[in-house]
Each structure stands twice: as C-alpha cells, then as structure tokens.
Short mmCIF file of C-alpha atoms in Angstrom, two decimals:
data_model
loop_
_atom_site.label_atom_id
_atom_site.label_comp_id
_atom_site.label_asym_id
_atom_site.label_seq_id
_atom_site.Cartn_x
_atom_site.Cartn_y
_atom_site.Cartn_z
CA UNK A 1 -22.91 18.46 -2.79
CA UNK A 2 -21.67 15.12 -2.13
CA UNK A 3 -22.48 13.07 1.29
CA UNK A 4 -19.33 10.92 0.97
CA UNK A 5 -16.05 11.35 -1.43
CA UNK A 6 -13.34 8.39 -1.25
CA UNK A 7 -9.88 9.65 -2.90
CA UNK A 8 -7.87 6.54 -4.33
CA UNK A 9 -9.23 3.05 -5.39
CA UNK A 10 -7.66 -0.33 -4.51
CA UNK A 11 -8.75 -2.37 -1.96
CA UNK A 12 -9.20 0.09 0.61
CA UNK A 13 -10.69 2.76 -1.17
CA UNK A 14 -13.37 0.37 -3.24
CA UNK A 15 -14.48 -1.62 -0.20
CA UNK A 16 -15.17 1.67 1.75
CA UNK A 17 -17.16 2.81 -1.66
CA UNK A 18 -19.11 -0.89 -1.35
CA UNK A 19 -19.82 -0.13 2.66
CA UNK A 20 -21.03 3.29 2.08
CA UNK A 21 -23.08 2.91 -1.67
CA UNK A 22 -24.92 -0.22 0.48
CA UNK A 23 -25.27 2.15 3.17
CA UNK A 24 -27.31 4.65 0.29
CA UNK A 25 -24.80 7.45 0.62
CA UNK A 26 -23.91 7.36 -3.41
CA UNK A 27 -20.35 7.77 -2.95
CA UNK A 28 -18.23 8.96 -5.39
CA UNK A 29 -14.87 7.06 -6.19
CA UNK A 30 -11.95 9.53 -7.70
CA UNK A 31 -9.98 6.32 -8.59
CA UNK A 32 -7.13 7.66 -10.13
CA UNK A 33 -6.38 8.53 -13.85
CA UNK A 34 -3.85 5.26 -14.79
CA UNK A 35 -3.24 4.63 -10.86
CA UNK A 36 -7.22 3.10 -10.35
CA UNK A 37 -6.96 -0.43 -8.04
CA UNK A 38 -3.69 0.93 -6.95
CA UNK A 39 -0.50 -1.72 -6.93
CA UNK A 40 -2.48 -4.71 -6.84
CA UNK A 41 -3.34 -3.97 -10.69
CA UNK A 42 0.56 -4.83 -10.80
CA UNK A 43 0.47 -7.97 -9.28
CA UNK A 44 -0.12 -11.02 -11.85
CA UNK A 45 -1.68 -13.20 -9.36
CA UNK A 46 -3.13 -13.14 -5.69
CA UNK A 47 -3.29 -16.58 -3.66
CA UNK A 48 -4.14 -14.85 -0.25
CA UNK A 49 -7.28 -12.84 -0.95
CA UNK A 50 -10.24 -14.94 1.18
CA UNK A 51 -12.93 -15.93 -1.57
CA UNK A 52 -10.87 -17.24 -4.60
CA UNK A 53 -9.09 -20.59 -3.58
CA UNK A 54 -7.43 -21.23 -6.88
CA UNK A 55 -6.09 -17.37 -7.09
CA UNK A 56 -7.07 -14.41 -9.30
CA UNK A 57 -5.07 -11.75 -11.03
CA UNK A 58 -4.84 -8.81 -9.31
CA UNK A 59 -6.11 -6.12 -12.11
CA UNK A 60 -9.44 -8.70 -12.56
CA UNK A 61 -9.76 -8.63 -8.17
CA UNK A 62 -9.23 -4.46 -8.04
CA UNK A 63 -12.37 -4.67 -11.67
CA UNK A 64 -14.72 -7.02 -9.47
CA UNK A 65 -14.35 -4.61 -6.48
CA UNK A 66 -14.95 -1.52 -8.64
CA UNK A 67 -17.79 -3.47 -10.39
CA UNK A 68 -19.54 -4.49 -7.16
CA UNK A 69 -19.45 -0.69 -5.79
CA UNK A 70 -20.66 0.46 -8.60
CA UNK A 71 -23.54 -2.24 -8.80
CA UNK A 72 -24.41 -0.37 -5.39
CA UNK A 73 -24.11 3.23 -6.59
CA UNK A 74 -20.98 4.78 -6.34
CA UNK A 75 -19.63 6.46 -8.91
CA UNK A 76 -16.35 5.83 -10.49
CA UNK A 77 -14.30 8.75 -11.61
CA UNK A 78 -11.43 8.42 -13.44
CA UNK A 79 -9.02 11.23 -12.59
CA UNK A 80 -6.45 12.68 -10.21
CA UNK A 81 -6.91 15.19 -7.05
CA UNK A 82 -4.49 17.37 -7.33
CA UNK A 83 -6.09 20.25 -4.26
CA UNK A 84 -7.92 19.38 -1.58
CA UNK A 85 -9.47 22.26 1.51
CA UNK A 86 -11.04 19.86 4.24
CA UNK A 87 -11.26 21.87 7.16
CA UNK A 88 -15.01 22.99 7.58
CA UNK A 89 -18.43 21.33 7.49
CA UNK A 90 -17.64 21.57 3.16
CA UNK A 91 -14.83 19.68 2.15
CA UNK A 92 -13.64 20.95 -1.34
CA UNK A 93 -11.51 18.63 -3.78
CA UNK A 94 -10.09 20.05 -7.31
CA UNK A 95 -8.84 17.19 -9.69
CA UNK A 96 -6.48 17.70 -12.53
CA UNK A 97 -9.24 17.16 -15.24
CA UNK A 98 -10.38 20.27 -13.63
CA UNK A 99 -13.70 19.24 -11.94
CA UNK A 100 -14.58 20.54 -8.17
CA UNK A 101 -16.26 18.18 -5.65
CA UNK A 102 -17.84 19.07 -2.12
CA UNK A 103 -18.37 16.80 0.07
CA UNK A 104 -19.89 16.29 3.85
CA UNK A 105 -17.81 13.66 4.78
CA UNK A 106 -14.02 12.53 3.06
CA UNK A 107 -12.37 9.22 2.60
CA UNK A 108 -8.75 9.43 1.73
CA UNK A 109 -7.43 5.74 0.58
CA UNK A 110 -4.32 7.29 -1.93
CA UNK A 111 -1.95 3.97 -0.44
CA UNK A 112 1.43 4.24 -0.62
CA UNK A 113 4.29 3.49 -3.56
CA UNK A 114 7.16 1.25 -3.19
CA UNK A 115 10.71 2.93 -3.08
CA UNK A 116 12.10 1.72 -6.29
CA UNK A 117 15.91 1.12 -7.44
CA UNK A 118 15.35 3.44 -10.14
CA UNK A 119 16.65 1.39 -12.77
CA UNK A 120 15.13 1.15 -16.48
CA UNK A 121 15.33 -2.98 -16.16
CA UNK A 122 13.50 -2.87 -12.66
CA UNK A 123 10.14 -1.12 -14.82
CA UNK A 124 10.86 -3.75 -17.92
CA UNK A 125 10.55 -6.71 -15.48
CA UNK A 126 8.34 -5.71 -12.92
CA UNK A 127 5.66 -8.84 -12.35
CA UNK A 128 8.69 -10.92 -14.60
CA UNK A 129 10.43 -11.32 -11.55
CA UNK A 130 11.16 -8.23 -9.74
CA UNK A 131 8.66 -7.51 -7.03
CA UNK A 132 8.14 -5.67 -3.98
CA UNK A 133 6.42 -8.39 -1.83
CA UNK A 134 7.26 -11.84 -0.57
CA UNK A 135 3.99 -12.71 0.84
CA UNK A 136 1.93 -11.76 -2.27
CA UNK A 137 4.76 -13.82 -4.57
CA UNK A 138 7.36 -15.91 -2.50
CA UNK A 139 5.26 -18.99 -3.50
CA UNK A 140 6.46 -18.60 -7.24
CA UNK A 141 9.87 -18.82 -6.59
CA UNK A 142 9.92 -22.56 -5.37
CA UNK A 143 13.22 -23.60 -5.78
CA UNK A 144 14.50 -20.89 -7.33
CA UNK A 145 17.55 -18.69 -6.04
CA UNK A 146 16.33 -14.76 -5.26
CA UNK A 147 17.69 -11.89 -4.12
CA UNK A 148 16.36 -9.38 -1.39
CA UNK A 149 17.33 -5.60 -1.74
CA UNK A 150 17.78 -4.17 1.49
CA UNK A 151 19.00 -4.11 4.74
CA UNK A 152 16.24 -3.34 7.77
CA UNK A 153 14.01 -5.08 9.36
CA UNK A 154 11.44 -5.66 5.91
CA UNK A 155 14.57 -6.63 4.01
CA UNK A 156 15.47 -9.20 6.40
CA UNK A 157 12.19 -10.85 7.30
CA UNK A 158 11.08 -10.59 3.72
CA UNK A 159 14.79 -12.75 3.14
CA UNK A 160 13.49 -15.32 6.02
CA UNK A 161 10.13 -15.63 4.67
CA UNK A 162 11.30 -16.49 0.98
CA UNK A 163 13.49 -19.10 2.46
CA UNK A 164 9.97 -21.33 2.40
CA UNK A 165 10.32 -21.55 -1.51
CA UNK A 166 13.42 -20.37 -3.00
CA UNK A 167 16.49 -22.13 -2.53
CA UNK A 168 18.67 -19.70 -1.92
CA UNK A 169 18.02 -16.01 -0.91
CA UNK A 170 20.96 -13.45 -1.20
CA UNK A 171 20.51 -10.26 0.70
CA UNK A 172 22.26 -7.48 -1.17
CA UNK A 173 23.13 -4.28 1.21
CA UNK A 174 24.97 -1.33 0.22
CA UNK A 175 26.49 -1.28 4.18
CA UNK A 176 28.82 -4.03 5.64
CA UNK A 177 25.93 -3.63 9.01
CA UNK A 178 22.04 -4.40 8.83
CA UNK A 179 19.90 -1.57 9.67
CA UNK A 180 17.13 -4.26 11.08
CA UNK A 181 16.69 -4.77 14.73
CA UNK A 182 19.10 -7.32 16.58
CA UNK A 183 16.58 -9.80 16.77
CA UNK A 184 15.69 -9.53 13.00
CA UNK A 185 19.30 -9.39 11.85
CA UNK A 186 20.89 -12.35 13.99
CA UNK A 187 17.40 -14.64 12.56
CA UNK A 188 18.81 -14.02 9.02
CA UNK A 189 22.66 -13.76 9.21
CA UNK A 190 21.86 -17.40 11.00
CA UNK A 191 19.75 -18.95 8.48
CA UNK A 192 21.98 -21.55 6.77
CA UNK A 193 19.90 -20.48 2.84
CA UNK A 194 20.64 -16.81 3.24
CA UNK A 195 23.77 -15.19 2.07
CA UNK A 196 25.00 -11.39 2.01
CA UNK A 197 26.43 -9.07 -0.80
CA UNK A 198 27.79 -6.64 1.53
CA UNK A 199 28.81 -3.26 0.55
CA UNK A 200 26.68 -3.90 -3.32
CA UNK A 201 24.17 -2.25 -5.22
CA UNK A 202 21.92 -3.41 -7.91
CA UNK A 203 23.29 -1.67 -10.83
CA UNK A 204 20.99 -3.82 -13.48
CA UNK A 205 18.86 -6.90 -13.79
CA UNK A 206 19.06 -8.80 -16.44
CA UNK A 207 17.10 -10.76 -18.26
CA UNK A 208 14.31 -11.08 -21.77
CA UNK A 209 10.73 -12.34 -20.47
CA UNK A 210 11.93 -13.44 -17.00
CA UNK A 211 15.09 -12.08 -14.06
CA UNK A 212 17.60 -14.46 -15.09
CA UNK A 213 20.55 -12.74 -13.02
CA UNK A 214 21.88 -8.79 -12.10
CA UNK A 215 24.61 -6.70 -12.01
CA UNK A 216 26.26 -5.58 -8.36
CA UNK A 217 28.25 -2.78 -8.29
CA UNK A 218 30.53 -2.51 -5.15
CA UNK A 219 30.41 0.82 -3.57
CA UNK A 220 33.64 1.45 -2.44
CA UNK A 221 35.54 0.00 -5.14
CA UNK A 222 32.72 0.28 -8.03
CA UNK A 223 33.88 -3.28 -9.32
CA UNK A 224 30.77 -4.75 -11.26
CA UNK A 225 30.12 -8.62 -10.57
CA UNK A 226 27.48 -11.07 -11.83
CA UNK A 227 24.64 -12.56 -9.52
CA UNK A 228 22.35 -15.14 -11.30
CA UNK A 229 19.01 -15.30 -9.79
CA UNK A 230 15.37 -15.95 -10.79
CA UNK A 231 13.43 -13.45 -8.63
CA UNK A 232 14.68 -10.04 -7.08
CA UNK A 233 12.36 -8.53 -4.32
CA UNK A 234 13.03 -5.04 -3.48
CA UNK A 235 12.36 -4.08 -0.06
CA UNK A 236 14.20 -0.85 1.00
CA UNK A 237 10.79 0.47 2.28
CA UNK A 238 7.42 2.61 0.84
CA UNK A 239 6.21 6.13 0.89
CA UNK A 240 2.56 6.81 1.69
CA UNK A 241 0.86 9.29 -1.31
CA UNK A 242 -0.30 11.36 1.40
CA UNK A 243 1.53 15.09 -0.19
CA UNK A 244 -1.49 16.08 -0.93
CA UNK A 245 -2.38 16.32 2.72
CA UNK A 246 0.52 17.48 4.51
CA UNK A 247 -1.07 21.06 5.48
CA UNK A 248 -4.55 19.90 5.95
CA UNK A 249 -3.90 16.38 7.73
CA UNK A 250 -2.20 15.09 11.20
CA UNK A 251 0.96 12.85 9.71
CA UNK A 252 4.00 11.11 11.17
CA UNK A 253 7.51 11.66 10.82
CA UNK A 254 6.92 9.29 8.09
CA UNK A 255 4.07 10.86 6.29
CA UNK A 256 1.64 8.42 7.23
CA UNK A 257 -1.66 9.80 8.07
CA UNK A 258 -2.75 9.52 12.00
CA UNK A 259 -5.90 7.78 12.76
CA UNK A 260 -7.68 7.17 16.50
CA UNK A 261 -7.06 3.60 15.82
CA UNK A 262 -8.98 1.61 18.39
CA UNK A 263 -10.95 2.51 21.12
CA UNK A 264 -9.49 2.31 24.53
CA UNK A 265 -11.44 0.33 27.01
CA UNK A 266 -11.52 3.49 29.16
CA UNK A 267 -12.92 5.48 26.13
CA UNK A 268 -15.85 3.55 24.52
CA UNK A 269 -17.20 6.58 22.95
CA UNK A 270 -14.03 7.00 20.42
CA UNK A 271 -15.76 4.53 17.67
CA UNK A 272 -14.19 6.20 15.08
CA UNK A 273 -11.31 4.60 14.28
CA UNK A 274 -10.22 5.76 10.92
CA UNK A 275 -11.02 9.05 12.07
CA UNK A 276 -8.16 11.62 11.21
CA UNK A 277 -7.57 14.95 12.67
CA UNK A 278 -10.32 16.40 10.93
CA UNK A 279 -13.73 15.94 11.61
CA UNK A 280 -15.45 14.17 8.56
CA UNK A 281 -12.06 12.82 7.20
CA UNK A 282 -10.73 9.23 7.32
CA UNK A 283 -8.24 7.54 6.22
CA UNK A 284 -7.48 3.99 5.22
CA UNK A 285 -5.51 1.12 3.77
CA UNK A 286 -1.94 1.75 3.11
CA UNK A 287 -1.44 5.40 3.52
CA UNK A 288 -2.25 4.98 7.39
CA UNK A 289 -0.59 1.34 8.09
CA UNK A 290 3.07 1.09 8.13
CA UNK A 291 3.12 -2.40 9.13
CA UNK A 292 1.10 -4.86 7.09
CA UNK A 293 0.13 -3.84 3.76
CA UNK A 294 -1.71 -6.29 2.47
CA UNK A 295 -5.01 -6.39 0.32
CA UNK A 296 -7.17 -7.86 2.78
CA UNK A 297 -6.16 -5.66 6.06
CA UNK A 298 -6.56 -2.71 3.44
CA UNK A 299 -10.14 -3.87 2.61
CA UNK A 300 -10.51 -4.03 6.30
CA UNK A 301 -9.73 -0.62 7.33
CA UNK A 302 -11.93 0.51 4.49
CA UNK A 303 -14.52 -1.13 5.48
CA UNK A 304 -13.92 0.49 8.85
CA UNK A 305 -13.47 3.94 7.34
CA UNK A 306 -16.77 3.87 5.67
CA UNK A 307 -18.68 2.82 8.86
CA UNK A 308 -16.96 5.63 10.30
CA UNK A 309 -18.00 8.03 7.73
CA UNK A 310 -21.74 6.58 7.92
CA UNK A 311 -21.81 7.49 12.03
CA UNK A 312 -20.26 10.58 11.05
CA UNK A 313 -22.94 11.72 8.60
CA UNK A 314 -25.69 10.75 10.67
CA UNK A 315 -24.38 12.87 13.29
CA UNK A 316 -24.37 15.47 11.23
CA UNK A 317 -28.57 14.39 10.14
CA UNK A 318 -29.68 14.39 14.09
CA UNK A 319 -27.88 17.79 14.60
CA UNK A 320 -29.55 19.37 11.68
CA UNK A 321 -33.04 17.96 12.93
CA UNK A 322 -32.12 19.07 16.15
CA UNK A 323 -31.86 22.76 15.37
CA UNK A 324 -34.48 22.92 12.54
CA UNK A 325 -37.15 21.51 15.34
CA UNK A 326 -35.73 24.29 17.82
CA UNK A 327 -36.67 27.41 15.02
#
C-alpha cells in the first residue's frame, strides 16, 4: 500500500514527487514507458526555466528533476497505466507491464499532446525546426522567416509573439476567416511582418537537417505552391492525456481535468487547490491548465498538488487516531 502515487513525469509530475519524497511520503513515480519528462524531453534547449541562465536541454532538465526526487525517495517506474479505480479510501492503478499499485492518496500529472499535422516530415524535423511553442523557441528564429499553423487565438498570438525574432511570420489557415477572438485577429492581420496563406494546408515540409521551406496545398482548388521558411510552429491546439480518467474524473468539454483552483476569500477552508472531484486525487500541470503550459507554471501546480496530497494524508492520520483512541 502506497501513501502517495503520481501518474506521468515532466515537470509537474517530478516536482510533486520532490514535494512529497521531502515530505517522507516515498512516492512512487509511474513516469511513463518512452513518454518519462513528458514533451520537454523534445525540446533541444530551455532559456526560460529560473535556475540555468545560460539554458539547458530539456531531456538533461526533465533527468535532474527525476534525479533530485529520487535523491529524496521516490521511486521511478518506468511504465504505462493503462486502468485506474479511484473512487474509495484505496485507489487501485494497473499498468501495462502488468503490475497493480494501491495507493491512499493519487497524483495524476499525464500533460497533454500537441495536435499534430500528421505528416511523416513534421516527426523527421521535429526540434529541426518544426515546433509547437513560440515562447520555449521563438528566440532561435532571429531573423529568420517562419510560419504559424493555425487560425485561433494560440495561432495568432503565437504569430505576434514570433514577430520579436523572425522576420517574417506567415500564418497559414485552411479558412479565408480567423477563428481567434476580434481582438486577437485585428492585432495580427495589422502587424505590418505577418502575412496570411488563406484557404492552405501544410501538405509537407521540406528540408535535410533543418525546415528549409513547405508545401501548401490550397483546399478548394488543391493547387500545390512553395513557401520557403526556416521554422514552422504548429499551433492548431493540444489534447490533455486525461482518457484514462473520463469515468472516474470531473472533466471539461475539453477533457481537461477540473480542479478547486483557488480558494475564495469567502471560503478559506478550500486549501486544496489541485483537488479533483475525488477525494485523495489531484491533478496538475498540463492536463488541468488550458492556458499557459509552460514548464515552470507546471512545476508550480505540482508543487501545489503534492502539498495538497500531504494535507490530505494527514487528514486521513488524525481521523484514524481519532477512532482508534475512541475503541
């Protein structure tokens, strides 16, 4: 019997493993099979992570995490959940390697996966110039032109955002109208370094070591034209990994997981903010946050999620003292 299990790794899930292995729970970490330290172990370098001024690559960031929670105690596994029964004071998870874990108390930090183009190019030159986040790589694109995939509101601020380094940004949308908010949309179709490829798709990228340019196909007349570009960014949005939960968990119409989220003045006793609709189950990082996405408000939340977890299980200590001094 477990006092703590986290599902997932990356920033959320290892810094919750840190809080709570400090905290002398023993946690164990189910990482992941080939997913462990989630998409950051796909990014070549991070610039924005407090503590490393001249950068570090993101697979060596997501091995010092997992190396200072284990340095605590927590134990790393290296496999998948694939069943999960948390209702109950015993939470139950099955993995695929066919090992069954109870815990008292459940992290869930499974993030979320970008929505891809689905092209074989895209996979060959993923960190090469095709990613799916300005702020994490807009700074290597100085002077360079790029190309945002996309149309709402990430598309577009994404597009406004790159216009600080690259040169040019082209916005390629498979409508002839934005799907972003007027605000959004009228910032970008204004911005004197941003062009449109209206009614395009990407139907390839091209390039050896590097994007040096893609193919557009045009939807209604399926005429194929050349864009050269450096960098491609593909923003048409991200689906939290939270199937696993959808019978067991509170989600939105997105399938983000619903947390308490901050107490309201009015309600100081709701401390728990990663709490989900389960007692003894929180959630974290980027399978609850729609919004930012980033490493460091990831780390945050499971940082939060493992404080929760620790009031949580000592909750559940003064209870059981409570009724064994009562026999």
């Amino acid at each position: 019997m477990e006092q703590v299990v986290i599902i997932g790794s990356g920033p959320a899930g290892y810094t919750a493993a840190i809080y709570a292995a400090r905290a002398g729970y023993e946690p164990t970490v189910i990482a992941g099979s080939v997913t462990a330290g989630g998409n950051l172990v796909n990014t070549t370098e991070v610039e924005n992570f407090p503590g490393f001024p001249d950068g570090i690559a993101g697979p060596e960031l997501m091995e010092r995490m997992a190396g200072q929670a284990a340095r605590f105690g927590a134990k790393l596994v290296f496999d998948d959940v694939v069943e999960v029964s948390l209702r109950g004071p015993v939470k139950q998870l099955k993995t695929l390697g066919d090992q069954t874990f109870e815990a008292s108390a459940v992290i869930v930090a499974t993030g979320s996966s970008y929505k891809e183009l689905g092209l074989a190019s895209e996979k060959r030159l993923g960190g090469r110039g095709v990613s799916y986040c300005a702020t994490c790589d807009g700074f290597f694109f100085k002077g360079k032109d790029v190309v945002v995939v996309g149309g709402g509101d990430s598309a577009l601020e994404e597009a406004v955002f790159l216009t600080r380094f690259a040169s040019k940004v082209t916005v390629v949308h498979r409508r002839a109208e934005l799907r972003a908010s007027r605000i959004v949309a009228e910032r970008a179709l204004a911005h004197p370094q941003i062009e449109f490829a209206w009614h395009s798709v990407v139907a390839d990228i091209h390039g050896d070591g590097a994007v040096e340019g893609l193919t557009l196909r045009d939807v209604r007349s399926d005429e194929l034209s050349r864009l050269d570009a450096q960098g491609v960014f593909v923003a048409i949005g991200h689906t939290p990994n939270s199937d696993l939960f959808k019978d067991q968990l509170a989600l939105d119409s997105d399938g983000y997981i619903i947390v308490d989220g901050p107490a309201a003045p009015d309600d100081p006793v709701n401390a728990q903010h990663q709490a989900t609709s389960v007692p003894g189950v929180f959630a974290a990082g980027d399978v609850v946050d729609r919004t930012y996405r980033q490493a460091i408000t990831a780390a945050g939340t499971g940082a939060q999620a493992a404080l929760d977890a620790q009031d949580y299980l000592e909750e559940l200590a003064a209870d059981a003292a409570i009724a064994a001094a009562t026999v």
